[in-house]
Amino acid sequence: MDSNSEPKPVCYDIFNGDADGICALHQLRMAFPQEAIEVTGVKRDIALLEKIQVRAGDHLTVLDISLDTNVDALRRHLDAGAFVTYFDHHEAKLAFQHPRLEMHWSAARDVCTSILVSRFLEDRYVMWAIVAAFGDNLIHTANGMCMQQGLSWVDRGQLQELGKLLNYNAYGEQLADLHVHPAELYREVHRFANPFDFIRSSPHFLALQFAYAEELTYLNDLHPVEVRKQSIIYILPDASWSRRISGLLANKLHEEQREFSFAVLTPKTTGGYVVSVRSAHPEAKPASEFCSSFPQGGGRQLAAGINHLEVAEVEQFFRRFFEYFEDI
């Protein structure tokens, strides 16, 4: 090769390591196969665009990570001459137009990133969008999609469990906390065009099913630290299982007691807490609006979080949480 020739453009697949990010990328790459460098992490590791350096002509496919969190890196990559295709459903107050930015975005309550991808692909792989919707706790939306596809209740239950397990695997403070690296889990998922084949044949499904069932037993001994008329706060113990189960606990609490808003605080090994918030009234009291009032907070109307809350801020968090969610 000519030593003076320009290097070939590089493609990057940059995706959240949860069910929605994995299923969104899986759909796109079934429709448009492409060798790419995979960039992902634990669910809360969303500043993923900071992790790469690009050249003019490179292409970035970005899935299910907040634009607001990544806006500086996004502008830098566009200025360097990269092309970016961006699918997301989180708040994007800092969104902008650019000739090399293709943006597919909605913050509607009934969509996740995989649903946006599915619509873009004219529902070619809609089963995986259903998996992601279940994983993102969009139960009503997912059930409606199942009805449109004529799925039985048994089939729905299987897809719901798969979405839950893919999401469960993404929760942790660092990659070592996870049962399977998200990039490895994506590559395993990508072997299967049909999610039911993954459920029947993948050893990863059985491993996650067993691990989740084992750790779910720890929740039996949990009790809220404070309960009000319309909102409840939990603080989990400082343990690896807490960091893996925290997000699913918040979803479980929301499903079982929809009249309450919840906060789940999970200790970090480095100090402070990660916070998961679920709103009982996402339109009147968006969880994203509350969490965004904290320096490392954000998310969606129904489900949002704070990536780091100092121990010294916990008392203030309690006060603000109850002031916000009790005032309906």
Coordinates of C-alpha atoms in Angstrom, one line a residue:
M1 CA 0.0 0.0 0.0
D2 CA 1.2 3.5 -0.8
S3 CA 2.6 5.0 2.4
N4 CA 1.3 8.3 1.4
S5 CA -2.3 7.1 0.9
E6 CA -5.0 8.3 3.2
P7 CA -6.2 5.9 5.9
K8 CA -9.6 4.4 5.2
P9 CA -12.5 5.8 7.2
V10 CA -13.3 4.0 10.4
C11 CA -16.9 3.1 11.5
Y12 CA -17.8 3.2 15.2
D13 CA -20.9 1.6 16.8
I14 CA -21.4 3.5 20.0
F15 CA -24.2 2.1 22.1
N16 CA -25.6 1.9 25.6
G17 CA -24.9 -1.5 27.1
D18 CA -28.5 -2.1 28.1
A19 CA -31.4 -3.9 26.4
D20 CA -32.3 -0.9 24.3
G21 CA -28.9 -0.1 23.1
I22 CA -28.1 -3.7 22.2
C23 CA -31.4 -4.4 20.5
A24 CA -31.2 -1.1 18.6
L25 CA -27.7 -1.9 17.2
H26 CA -28.7 -5.5 16.5
Q27 CA -31.6 -4.3 14.3
L28 CA -29.4 -1.8 12.4
R29 CA -26.6 -4.2 11.7
M30 CA -29.0 -6.9 10.5
A31 CA -30.4 -4.4 8.0
F32 CA -27.0 -2.8 7.2
P33 CA -24.1 -5.1 8.0
Q34 CA -21.0 -3.2 8.7
E35 CA -17.7 -3.9 10.4
A36 CA -17.3 -1.4 13.2
I37 CA -15.4 -0.7 16.4
E38 CA -17.8 -1.2 19.3
V39 CA -17.8 1.4 22.0
T40 CA -20.1 0.6 25.0
G41 CA -20.1 0.2 28.8
V42 CA -22.3 -0.2 31.8
K43 CA -25.7 1.4 31.6
R44 CA -24.7 4.6 33.4
D45 CA -21.5 5.0 31.4
I46 CA -23.1 7.3 28.8
A47 CA -20.2 9.8 28.0
L48 CA -19.1 7.3 25.3
L49 CA -18.3 9.8 22.6
E50 CA -15.4 11.1 24.8
K51 CA -13.8 7.7 24.4
I52 CA -12.8 8.0 20.7
Q53 CA -10.7 10.2 18.4
V54 CA -11.9 10.5 14.9
R55 CA -10.7 11.7 11.5
A56 CA -12.5 13.2 8.6
G57 CA -14.7 10.7 6.8
D58 CA -15.2 8.4 9.9
H59 CA -18.8 7.3 10.6
L60 CA -20.3 7.1 14.0
T61 CA -23.5 5.3 14.8
V62 CA -24.7 6.4 18.2
L63 CA -27.5 4.6 20.0
D64 CA -29.4 5.3 23.2
I65 CA -27.0 7.7 24.9
S66 CA -27.8 11.2 26.0
L67 CA -26.9 13.9 23.5
D68 CA -26.8 16.5 26.2
T69 CA -24.1 14.5 28.0
N70 CA -22.1 14.0 24.8
V71 CA -22.7 17.4 23.1
D72 CA -19.1 18.7 23.4
A73 CA -17.6 15.5 22.0
L74 CA -20.3 15.3 19.3
R75 CA -19.5 18.8 18.1
R76 CA -15.8 18.0 18.2
H77 CA -16.2 14.9 16.1
L78 CA -18.4 16.7 13.6
D79 CA -15.8 19.6 13.4
A80 CA -13.2 16.9 12.6
G81 CA -15.2 15.8 9.6
A82 CA -17.0 12.7 10.9
F83 CA -20.5 11.7 9.9
V84 CA -22.9 10.8 12.7
T85 CA -26.1 8.9 12.7
Y86 CA -27.8 9.3 16.1
F87 CA -30.8 7.5 17.5
D88 CA -32.0 8.3 21.0
H89 CA -35.0 9.0 23.3
H90 CA -33.6 10.8 26.2
E91 CA -33.9 14.6 26.8
A92 CA -32.0 16.6 24.2
K93 CA -32.2 20.2 25.2
L94 CA -28.9 20.9 23.5
A95 CA -29.8 19.3 20.2
F96 CA -28.6 21.1 17.0
Q97 CA -28.6 20.7 13.3
H98 CA -25.5 19.9 11.3
P99 CA -25.0 18.8 7.7
R100 CA -23.1 15.7 8.8
L101 CA -25.5 14.8 11.7
E102 CA -28.5 12.6 11.0
M103 CA -30.7 12.7 14.1
H104 CA -33.6 10.4 14.9
W105 CA -34.9 11.5 18.2
S106 CA -38.1 11.5 20.3
A107 CA -38.7 11.9 24.0
A108 CA -42.3 10.6 23.8
R109 CA -43.2 8.4 26.7
D110 CA -44.1 5.4 24.6
V111 CA -40.8 5.1 22.6
C112 CA -37.3 3.8 23.3
T113 CA -34.4 3.9 21.0
S114 CA -35.1 0.4 19.5
I115 CA -38.6 1.5 18.6
L116 CA -37.2 4.5 16.8
V117 CA -34.8 2.2 14.9
S118 CA -37.6 -0.3 14.2
R119 CA -39.7 2.5 12.7
F120 CA -36.7 3.6 10.6
L121 CA -36.5 0.1 9.3
E122 CA -40.2 -0.2 8.8
D123 CA -40.5 -2.7 11.6
R124 CA -38.4 -5.3 9.7
Y125 CA -37.1 -6.7 13.1
V126 CA -39.9 -5.5 15.4
M127 CA -39.5 -8.5 17.7
W128 CA -36.2 -7.0 19.0
A129 CA -37.9 -3.6 19.5
I130 CA -40.5 -5.4 21.6
V131 CA -37.7 -7.0 23.7
A132 CA -36.1 -3.5 24.2
A133 CA -39.4 -1.9 25.1
F134 CA -39.9 -4.6 27.8
G135 CA -36.4 -4.0 29.0
D136 CA -37.0 -0.3 29.2
N137 CA -40.1 -1.0 31.3
L138 CA -42.5 0.3 28.6
I139 CA -44.8 -2.5 29.4
H140 CA -48.0 -1.0 28.0
T141 CA -46.2 -0.1 24.7
A142 CA -44.6 -3.5 24.5
N143 CA -47.9 -5.4 25.1
G144 CA -49.6 -3.3 22.4
M145 CA -46.8 -4.2 19.9
C146 CA -47.2 -7.9 20.9
M147 CA -50.9 -7.6 20.1
Q148 CA -50.2 -6.2 16.7
Q149 CA -47.9 -9.1 16.0
G150 CA -50.4 -11.6 17.2
L151 CA -48.2 -13.0 19.9
S152 CA -49.5 -15.3 22.6
W153 CA -49.2 -14.5 26.3
V154 CA -46.5 -17.1 26.6
D155 CA -44.5 -15.5 23.8
R156 CA -45.0 -12.1 25.5
G157 CA -43.7 -13.5 28.7
Q158 CA -40.6 -14.8 27.1
L159 CA -39.8 -11.5 25.3
Q160 CA -40.4 -9.6 28.6
E161 CA -38.0 -11.9 30.4
L162 CA -35.4 -11.5 27.8
G163 CA -35.6 -7.7 27.9
K164 CA -35.4 -7.7 31.6
L165 CA -32.3 -9.9 31.6
L166 CA -30.5 -7.9 29.0
N167 CA -31.2 -4.8 31.1
Y168 CA -30.2 -6.5 34.3
N169 CA -26.8 -7.3 32.8
A170 CA -26.1 -3.7 32.1
Y171 CA -26.3 -2.4 35.7
G172 CA -23.1 -2.1 37.7
E173 CA -20.6 0.5 38.7
Q174 CA -17.9 -0.9 36.4
L175 CA -17.6 -3.6 33.8
A176 CA -16.3 -6.0 36.3
D177 CA -19.6 -5.9 38.1
L178 CA -21.5 -7.3 35.0
H179 CA -22.0 -10.9 34.3
V180 CA -21.3 -10.4 30.6
H181 CA -19.4 -7.5 28.8
P182 CA -22.1 -5.6 26.8
A183 CA -20.1 -5.9 23.6
E184 CA -19.8 -9.7 24.1
L185 CA -23.6 -9.9 24.8
Y186 CA -24.3 -7.8 21.7
R187 CA -22.2 -10.1 19.6
E188 CA -24.1 -13.2 21.0
V189 CA -27.4 -11.5 20.4
H190 CA -26.4 -10.7 16.9
R191 CA -26.1 -14.4 16.0
F192 CA -29.9 -14.7 16.2
A193 CA -32.3 -13.0 13.8
N194 CA -35.2 -14.2 16.1
P195 CA -35.2 -13.5 19.8
F196 CA -37.0 -16.8 20.5
D197 CA -34.0 -18.6 19.0
F198 CA -31.7 -16.7 21.3
I199 CA -33.9 -17.7 24.3
R200 CA -33.9 -21.4 23.2
S201 CA -30.2 -21.7 22.2
S202 CA -27.9 -19.2 23.9
P203 CA -26.1 -20.2 27.0
H204 CA -26.0 -16.5 27.9
F205 CA -29.7 -16.5 28.4
L206 CA -29.6 -19.4 30.8
A207 CA -26.7 -17.8 32.7
L208 CA -28.4 -14.5 33.1
Q209 CA -31.7 -16.2 34.1
F210 CA -30.0 -18.1 36.8
A211 CA -28.0 -15.1 38.1
Y212 CA -31.1 -12.9 38.2
A213 CA -33.2 -15.4 40.0
E214 CA -30.5 -15.9 42.6
E215 CA -30.0 -12.1 43.2
L216 CA -33.7 -11.4 43.2
T217 CA -33.9 -13.3 46.6
Y218 CA -31.9 -10.5 48.2
L219 CA -34.8 -8.1 47.6
N220 CA -37.0 -10.0 50.1
D221 CA -35.1 -8.4 53.0
L222 CA -35.2 -4.8 51.7
H223 CA -37.4 -2.1 53.2
P224 CA -37.8 1.6 52.3
V225 CA -36.0 4.1 54.5
E226 CA -38.8 6.7 54.2
V227 CA -42.4 6.5 52.9
R228 CA -44.7 9.5 52.2
K229 CA -48.2 9.6 50.7
Q230 CA -47.1 9.5 47.1
S231 CA -43.4 8.8 47.1
I232 CA -40.9 6.3 48.6
I233 CA -37.1 6.1 49.0
Y234 CA -34.9 3.0 49.3
I235 CA -31.2 2.9 50.1
L236 CA -29.5 -0.4 49.1
P237 CA -26.6 -2.0 51.0
D238 CA -23.1 -1.6 49.8
A239 CA -22.8 -4.9 47.8
S240 CA -22.1 -6.0 44.2
W241 CA -25.6 -7.4 43.9
S242 CA -27.0 -4.1 44.8
R243 CA -25.3 -2.4 41.9
R244 CA -26.5 -5.0 39.5
I245 CA -30.1 -5.1 40.7
S246 CA -30.8 -1.4 41.4
G247 CA -32.4 -0.4 38.1
L248 CA -34.5 -3.5 37.9
L249 CA -35.6 -2.9 41.5
A250 CA -36.8 0.6 40.6
N251 CA -38.7 -0.8 37.6
K252 CA -40.2 -3.6 39.8
L253 CA -41.3 -1.1 42.4
H254 CA -42.9 1.1 39.7
E255 CA -44.8 -1.8 38.2
E256 CA -46.1 -3.1 41.5
Q257 CA -47.1 0.3 43.0
R258 CA -47.8 2.7 40.1
E259 CA -49.4 5.2 42.4
F260 CA -46.0 6.0 44.0
S261 CA -42.9 7.6 42.8
F262 CA -39.6 5.9 43.8
A263 CA -36.0 6.7 44.4
V264 CA -33.4 3.9 44.8
L265 CA -30.0 5.0 46.1
T266 CA -27.1 2.5 45.5
P267 CA -23.7 3.0 47.2
K268 CA -20.7 3.4 44.9
T269 CA -17.4 1.8 45.8
T270 CA -15.7 5.2 45.3
G271 CA -18.2 6.9 47.7
G272 CA -21.5 8.5 47.2
Y273 CA -24.5 7.0 45.4
V274 CA -26.0 6.2 42.1
V275 CA -29.7 7.1 42.1
S276 CA -32.6 5.6 40.0
V277 CA -35.9 7.5 40.0
R278 CA -39.3 6.5 38.7
S279 CA -42.2 8.9 38.4
A280 CA -45.8 7.9 39.1
H281 CA -46.9 11.0 37.1
P282 CA -44.3 11.4 34.3
E283 CA -46.1 14.1 32.4
A284 CA -47.0 16.3 35.4
K285 CA -43.8 15.4 37.3
P286 CA -41.1 14.2 34.9
A287 CA -38.4 12.2 36.6
S288 CA -36.0 13.7 34.0
E289 CA -36.8 17.2 35.2
F290 CA -36.1 16.4 38.8
C291 CA -32.9 14.5 38.1
S292 CA -31.6 17.1 35.7
S293 CA -31.6 19.6 38.6
F294 CA -28.6 17.7 39.9
P295 CA -25.2 18.0 38.2
Q296 CA -24.9 14.4 37.0
G297 CA -28.6 13.8 36.5
G298 CA -30.9 13.2 33.5
G299 CA -33.0 10.6 31.7
R300 CA -36.7 10.3 30.6
Q301 CA -40.0 11.5 31.9
L302 CA -40.8 8.1 33.4
A303 CA -37.4 6.9 34.4
A304 CA -34.3 9.0 35.2
G305 CA -31.2 8.9 37.4
I306 CA -28.3 10.7 38.9
N307 CA -24.9 9.2 38.2
H308 CA -23.2 10.5 41.3
L309 CA -24.7 11.9 44.5
E310 CA -22.4 12.9 47.3
V311 CA -23.1 11.5 50.8
A312 CA -23.3 15.1 52.0
E313 CA -26.1 15.7 49.5
V314 CA -28.4 12.8 50.6
E315 CA -30.3 14.9 53.2
Q316 CA -30.9 17.6 50.6
F317 CA -31.9 15.0 48.0
F318 CA -34.5 13.6 50.4
R319 CA -36.0 17.0 50.9
R320 CA -36.1 17.9 47.3
F321 CA -37.4 14.5 46.2
F322 CA -40.4 14.7 48.5
E323 CA -41.0 18.4 47.8
Y324 CA -41.1 17.6 44.0
F325 CA -43.1 14.3 44.0
E326 CA -45.5 15.0 46.9
D327 CA -46.7 18.3 45.2
I328 CA -49.2 16.8 42.8

